[in-house]
mmCIF file of C-alpha atoms in Angstrom:
data_model
loop_
_atom_site.group_PDB
_atom_site.id
_atom_site.type_symbol
_atom_site.label_atom_id
_atom_site.label_comp_id
_atom_site.label_asym_id
_atom_site.label_seq_id
_atom_site.Cartn_x
_atom_site.Cartn_y
_atom_site.Cartn_z
ATOM 1 C CA MET A 1 -23.796 -40.876 86.074
ATOM 2 C CA GLN A 2 -20.239 -42.153 86.379
ATOM 3 C CA PRO A 3 -17.297 -40.082 85.072
ATOM 4 C CA LYS A 4 -15.976 -41.298 81.716
ATOM 5 C CA GLY A 5 -12.248 -41.184 82.522
ATOM 6 C CA TRP A 6 -10.085 -40.472 79.466
ATOM 7 C CA HIS A 7 -12.249 -39.992 76.372
ATOM 8 C CA SER A 8 -12.562 -37.912 73.213
ATOM 9 C CA ARG A 9 -15.429 -35.708 72.136
ATOM 10 C CA GLY A 10 -14.149 -35.912 68.572
ATOM 11 C CA TYR A 11 -11.141 -33.608 68.686
ATOM 12 C CA LEU A 12 -8.980 -33.603 71.836
ATOM 13 C CA PRO A 13 -8.660 -36.086 74.692
ATOM 14 C CA HIS A 14 -10.440 -35.151 77.920
ATOM 15 C CA CYS A 15 -10.168 -36.565 81.390
ATOM 16 C CA ASP A 16 -13.455 -36.785 83.269
ATOM 17 C CA ALA A 17 -12.694 -38.252 86.679
ATOM 18 C CA ALA A 18 -14.435 -37.657 89.991
ATOM 19 C CA GLU A 19 -12.562 -35.237 92.216
ATOM 20 C CA LEU A 20 -10.146 -34.125 89.481
ATOM 21 C CA VAL A 21 -10.147 -30.307 89.562
ATOM 22 C CA GLN A 22 -11.226 -28.889 86.206
ATOM 23 C CA HIS A 23 -11.320 -25.475 84.551
ATOM 24 C CA VAL A 24 -14.513 -25.373 82.505
ATOM 25 C CA VAL A 25 -15.518 -22.660 80.031
ATOM 26 C CA PHE A 26 -18.846 -22.542 78.250
ATOM 27 C CA ARG A 27 -20.112 -19.750 76.046
ATOM 28 C CA LEU A 28 -23.211 -18.283 74.474
ATOM 29 C CA ALA A 29 -24.159 -19.618 71.044
ATOM 30 C CA ASP A 30 -23.524 -16.287 69.307
ATOM 31 C CA SER A 31 -20.264 -15.420 71.096
ATOM 32 C CA LEU A 32 -17.873 -16.566 68.353
ATOM 33 C CA PRO A 33 -18.928 -15.388 64.881
ATOM 34 C CA ALA A 34 -18.272 -17.828 62.025
ATOM 35 C CA SER A 35 -15.683 -15.466 60.540
ATOM 36 C CA VAL A 36 -13.676 -15.560 63.784
ATOM 37 C CA VAL A 37 -13.916 -19.347 64.018
ATOM 38 C CA GLN A 38 -12.767 -19.669 60.403
ATOM 39 C CA ALA A 39 -9.795 -17.320 60.919
ATOM 40 C CA LEU A 40 -8.776 -19.134 64.121
ATOM 41 C CA SER A 41 -8.947 -22.531 62.410
ATOM 42 C CA LEU A 42 -5.866 -21.553 60.410
ATOM 43 C CA LEU A 43 -3.772 -21.125 63.572
ATOM 44 C CA GLY A 44 -2.025 -23.616 65.843
ATOM 45 C CA LYS A 45 -3.777 -24.820 69.005
ATOM 46 C CA ALA A 46 -2.059 -22.373 71.384
ATOM 47 C CA GLU A 47 -2.825 -19.438 69.100
ATOM 48 C CA GLN A 48 -6.408 -20.656 68.679
ATOM 49 C CA LEU A 49 -6.944 -20.642 72.452
ATOM 50 C CA LYS A 50 -5.504 -17.132 72.772
ATOM 51 C CA GLY A 51 -7.652 -15.994 69.866
ATOM 52 C CA ILE A 52 -10.792 -17.490 71.376
ATOM 53 C CA ASP A 53 -10.043 -15.796 74.715
ATOM 54 C CA ALA A 54 -9.515 -12.449 72.967
ATOM 55 C CA ALA A 55 -12.685 -12.824 70.881
ATOM 56 C CA LEU A 56 -14.773 -13.747 73.921
ATOM 57 C CA ASP A 57 -13.340 -10.891 75.981
ATOM 58 C CA ALA A 58 -14.167 -8.488 73.123
ATOM 59 C CA GLY A 59 -17.817 -9.273 73.829
ATOM 60 C CA ALA A 60 -19.031 -10.593 70.475
ATOM 61 C CA GLY A 61 -22.682 -11.502 70.107
ATOM 62 C CA ALA A 62 -25.694 -10.225 71.989
ATOM 63 C CA SER A 63 -23.904 -10.706 75.343
ATOM 64 C CA VAL A 64 -27.093 -11.791 77.080
ATOM 65 C CA LEU A 65 -25.157 -12.264 80.321
ATOM 66 C CA ALA A 66 -24.437 -8.515 80.480
ATOM 67 C CA ASP A 67 -27.941 -8.296 81.947
ATOM 68 C CA PRO A 68 -27.339 -8.549 85.711
ATOM 69 C CA GLU A 69 -30.452 -10.711 86.204
ATOM 70 C CA ALA A 70 -29.274 -13.192 83.559
ATOM 71 C CA ALA A 71 -25.759 -13.266 85.021
ATOM 72 C CA GLN A 72 -27.179 -13.895 88.494
ATOM 73 C CA ILE A 73 -29.204 -16.831 87.152
ATOM 74 C CA VAL A 74 -25.941 -18.421 85.989
ATOM 75 C CA VAL A 75 -24.226 -17.704 89.316
ATOM 76 C CA ASP A 76 -27.125 -19.224 91.261
ATOM 77 C CA THR A 77 -27.194 -22.240 88.937
ATOM 78 C CA ILE A 78 -23.471 -22.919 89.372
ATOM 79 C CA LEU A 79 -23.584 -22.557 93.136
ATOM 80 C CA TRP A 80 -26.829 -24.509 93.694
ATOM 81 C CA PHE A 81 -25.203 -27.959 94.005
ATOM 82 C CA ASP A 82 -21.825 -26.756 95.300
ATOM 83 C CA ARG A 83 -20.561 -29.302 97.829
ATOM 84 C CA ALA A 84 -23.266 -31.798 96.796
ATOM 85 C CA ARG A 85 -22.407 -32.702 93.168
ATOM 86 C CA TYR A 86 -19.159 -30.742 92.825
ATOM 87 C CA VAL A 87 -16.919 -28.342 94.732
ATOM 88 C CA VAL A 88 -16.575 -24.878 93.209
ATOM 89 C CA HIS A 89 -13.154 -23.265 93.682
ATOM 90 C CA ALA A 90 -13.652 -20.163 91.520
ATOM 91 C CA TRP A 91 -16.095 -18.808 88.955
ATOM 92 C CA CYS A 92 -16.730 -15.801 86.780
ATOM 93 C CA VAL A 93 -19.734 -14.989 84.613
ATOM 94 C CA MET A 94 -18.707 -12.728 81.745
ATOM 95 C CA PRO A 95 -21.140 -11.054 79.302
ATOM 96 C CA ASN A 96 -20.879 -13.909 76.773
ATOM 97 C CA HIS A 97 -19.111 -16.794 78.518
ATOM 98 C CA VAL A 98 -18.596 -18.481 81.885
ATOM 99 C CA HIS A 99 -15.518 -19.826 83.691
ATOM 100 C CA VAL A 100 -15.757 -22.344 86.526
ATOM 101 C CA VAL A 101 -12.898 -24.021 88.387
ATOM 102 C CA MET A 102 -14.456 -26.995 90.104
ATOM 103 C CA GLN A 103 -13.993 -30.509 91.366
ATOM 104 C CA PRO A 104 -16.751 -32.787 90.057
ATOM 105 C CA LEU A 105 -18.085 -35.490 92.333
ATOM 106 C CA THR A 106 -19.943 -37.058 89.390
ATOM 107 C CA SER A 107 -19.692 -36.834 85.587
ATOM 108 C CA LEU A 108 -18.369 -33.461 84.385
ATOM 109 C CA GLY A 109 -20.436 -33.632 81.201
ATOM 110 C CA THR A 110 -23.625 -34.220 83.173
ATOM 111 C CA ILE A 111 -22.867 -31.277 85.457
ATOM 112 C CA VAL A 112 -22.191 -28.841 82.602
ATOM 113 C CA LYS A 113 -25.242 -30.077 80.686
ATOM 114 C CA SER A 114 -27.462 -29.438 83.716
ATOM 115 C CA TRP A 115 -25.988 -25.944 84.261
ATOM 116 C CA LYS A 116 -26.626 -25.029 80.651
ATOM 117 C CA ALA A 117 -30.137 -26.525 80.433
ATOM 118 C CA PHE A 118 -31.412 -25.016 83.684
ATOM 119 C CA SER A 119 -29.905 -21.564 83.145
ATOM 120 C CA ALA A 120 -31.008 -21.436 79.483
ATOM 121 C CA ALA A 121 -34.625 -22.108 80.398
ATOM 122 C CA LYS A 122 -34.621 -19.381 83.060
ATOM 123 C CA ILE A 123 -32.709 -16.818 80.973
ATOM 124 C CA ASN A 124 -34.862 -17.404 77.894
ATOM 125 C CA ARG A 125 -37.977 -16.924 80.038
ATOM 126 C CA LEU A 126 -36.490 -13.760 81.571
ATOM 127 C CA ALA A 127 -35.553 -12.305 78.176
ATOM 128 C CA GLY A 128 -38.772 -13.407 76.472
ATOM 129 C CA ARG A 129 -36.787 -15.346 73.931
ATOM 130 C CA SER A 130 -36.584 -18.920 72.726
ATOM 131 C CA GLY A 131 -34.057 -21.091 70.982
ATOM 132 C CA ARG A 132 -30.487 -22.063 71.681
ATOM 133 C CA LEU A 133 -28.753 -19.924 74.298
ATOM 134 C CA TRP A 134 -25.505 -21.838 74.844
ATOM 135 C CA ALA A 135 -23.032 -23.048 72.242
ATOM 136 C CA PRO A 136 -22.779 -26.820 72.092
ATOM 137 C CA ASP A 137 -19.971 -28.419 74.079
ATOM 138 C CA TYR A 138 -17.550 -26.730 76.488
ATOM 139 C CA PHE A 139 -13.819 -26.344 77.086
ATOM 140 C CA ASP A 140 -12.263 -28.255 79.960
ATOM 141 C CA ARG A 141 -8.738 -28.616 81.308
ATOM 142 C CA PHE A 142 -7.826 -30.568 84.407
ATOM 143 C CA MET A 143 -5.422 -29.057 86.922
ATOM 144 C CA ARG A 144 -2.166 -30.993 87.118
ATOM 145 C CA ASN A 145 -0.783 -29.374 90.268
ATOM 146 C CA ASP A 146 -1.375 -26.657 92.866
ATOM 147 C CA ASP A 147 0.609 -24.041 90.919
ATOM 148 C CA GLN A 148 -1.535 -24.544 87.809
ATOM 149 C CA LEU A 149 -4.666 -24.408 89.973
ATOM 150 C CA ALA A 150 -3.590 -21.126 91.602
ATOM 151 C CA ALA A 151 -2.706 -19.593 88.228
ATOM 152 C CA THR A 152 -6.030 -20.699 86.746
ATOM 153 C CA ILE A 153 -8.040 -19.282 89.637
ATOM 154 C CA PHE A 154 -6.155 -15.999 89.245
ATOM 155 C CA TYR A 155 -6.866 -16.013 85.484
ATOM 156 C CA VAL A 156 -10.582 -16.737 85.992
ATOM 157 C CA GLU A 157 -11.074 -14.074 88.643
ATOM 158 C CA ALA A 158 -9.007 -11.492 86.724
ATOM 159 C CA ASN A 159 -10.889 -12.080 83.455
ATOM 160 C CA PRO A 160 -13.143 -8.993 83.910
ATOM 161 C CA VAL A 161 -10.019 -6.854 84.370
ATOM 162 C CA ALA A 162 -8.397 -8.316 81.236
ATOM 163 C CA ALA A 163 -11.618 -7.619 79.320
ATOM 164 C CA ARG A 164 -11.658 -4.054 80.706
ATOM 165 C CA LEU A 165 -14.975 -4.582 82.450
ATOM 166 C CA SER A 166 -13.732 -3.731 85.947
ATOM 167 C CA GLU A 167 -10.790 -2.070 87.644
ATOM 168 C CA ASN A 168 -10.019 -5.070 89.843
ATOM 169 C CA PRO A 169 -11.318 -8.642 90.265
ATOM 170 C CA GLU A 170 -13.239 -7.814 93.447
ATOM 171 C CA ALA A 171 -15.274 -5.143 91.653
ATOM 172 C CA TRP A 172 -16.868 -7.662 89.269
ATOM 173 C CA PRO A 173 -20.165 -8.687 90.899
ATOM 174 C CA PHE A 174 -20.515 -12.030 89.082
ATOM 175 C CA SER A 175 -17.354 -13.776 90.260
ATOM 176 C CA SER A 176 -15.940 -15.626 93.211
ATOM 177 C CA ALA A 177 -13.535 -12.710 93.827
ATOM 178 C CA GLY A 178 -16.462 -10.298 94.044
ATOM 179 C CA ALA A 179 -18.440 -12.676 96.253
ATOM 180 C CA ARG A 180 -15.498 -13.076 98.668
ATOM 181 C CA TRP A 181 -15.050 -9.295 98.831
ATOM 182 C CA ARG A 182 -18.765 -8.688 99.509
ATOM 183 C CA ALA A 183 -18.804 -11.392 102.218
ATOM 184 C CA LYS A 184 -15.780 -9.785 103.864
ATOM 185 C CA GLN A 185 -17.515 -6.369 103.810
ATOM 186 C CA GLU A 186 -20.648 -7.830 105.370
ATOM 187 C CA ARG A 187 -18.617 -9.390 108.212
ATOM 188 C CA ALA A 188 -16.760 -6.130 108.898
#
């Protein structure tokens, strides 16, 4: 499917263009309780984004991705078509949400939809559950320059530290920082 270019999903403009580096965040369906969403709706956009980040990092919901097997399913799903349908620059699977910095080679929406559908089927089977796993939609922001890209990669890889889940980015097993560290240890 072809990228849509500039478009709206009903609220903010998005730019879906092949080879435009994007920061994508998608979350579990139960990760933002209705009370949190309602409280955040009263704030400005910048405050809403900070509030969403804080709420997600607090680990609301069942945090299905805290199960290492479920988290690994998401990692494997994201990396499966790396360099074929997109180029992954950084990623981090948190207990209730996922960050990916990537360069789509096809439609961003199609890529995210496939990640969510494939991983949901496998995780639901693993957990013996059914029903919606992922929240509808996703957050995306395209990278305007190399400085923003570097800052975003740092933010993504440091997310487990900010959420107090690990001492340093390399210690989090479900991230590009952790994967790079493990690869370096294996080569040593």
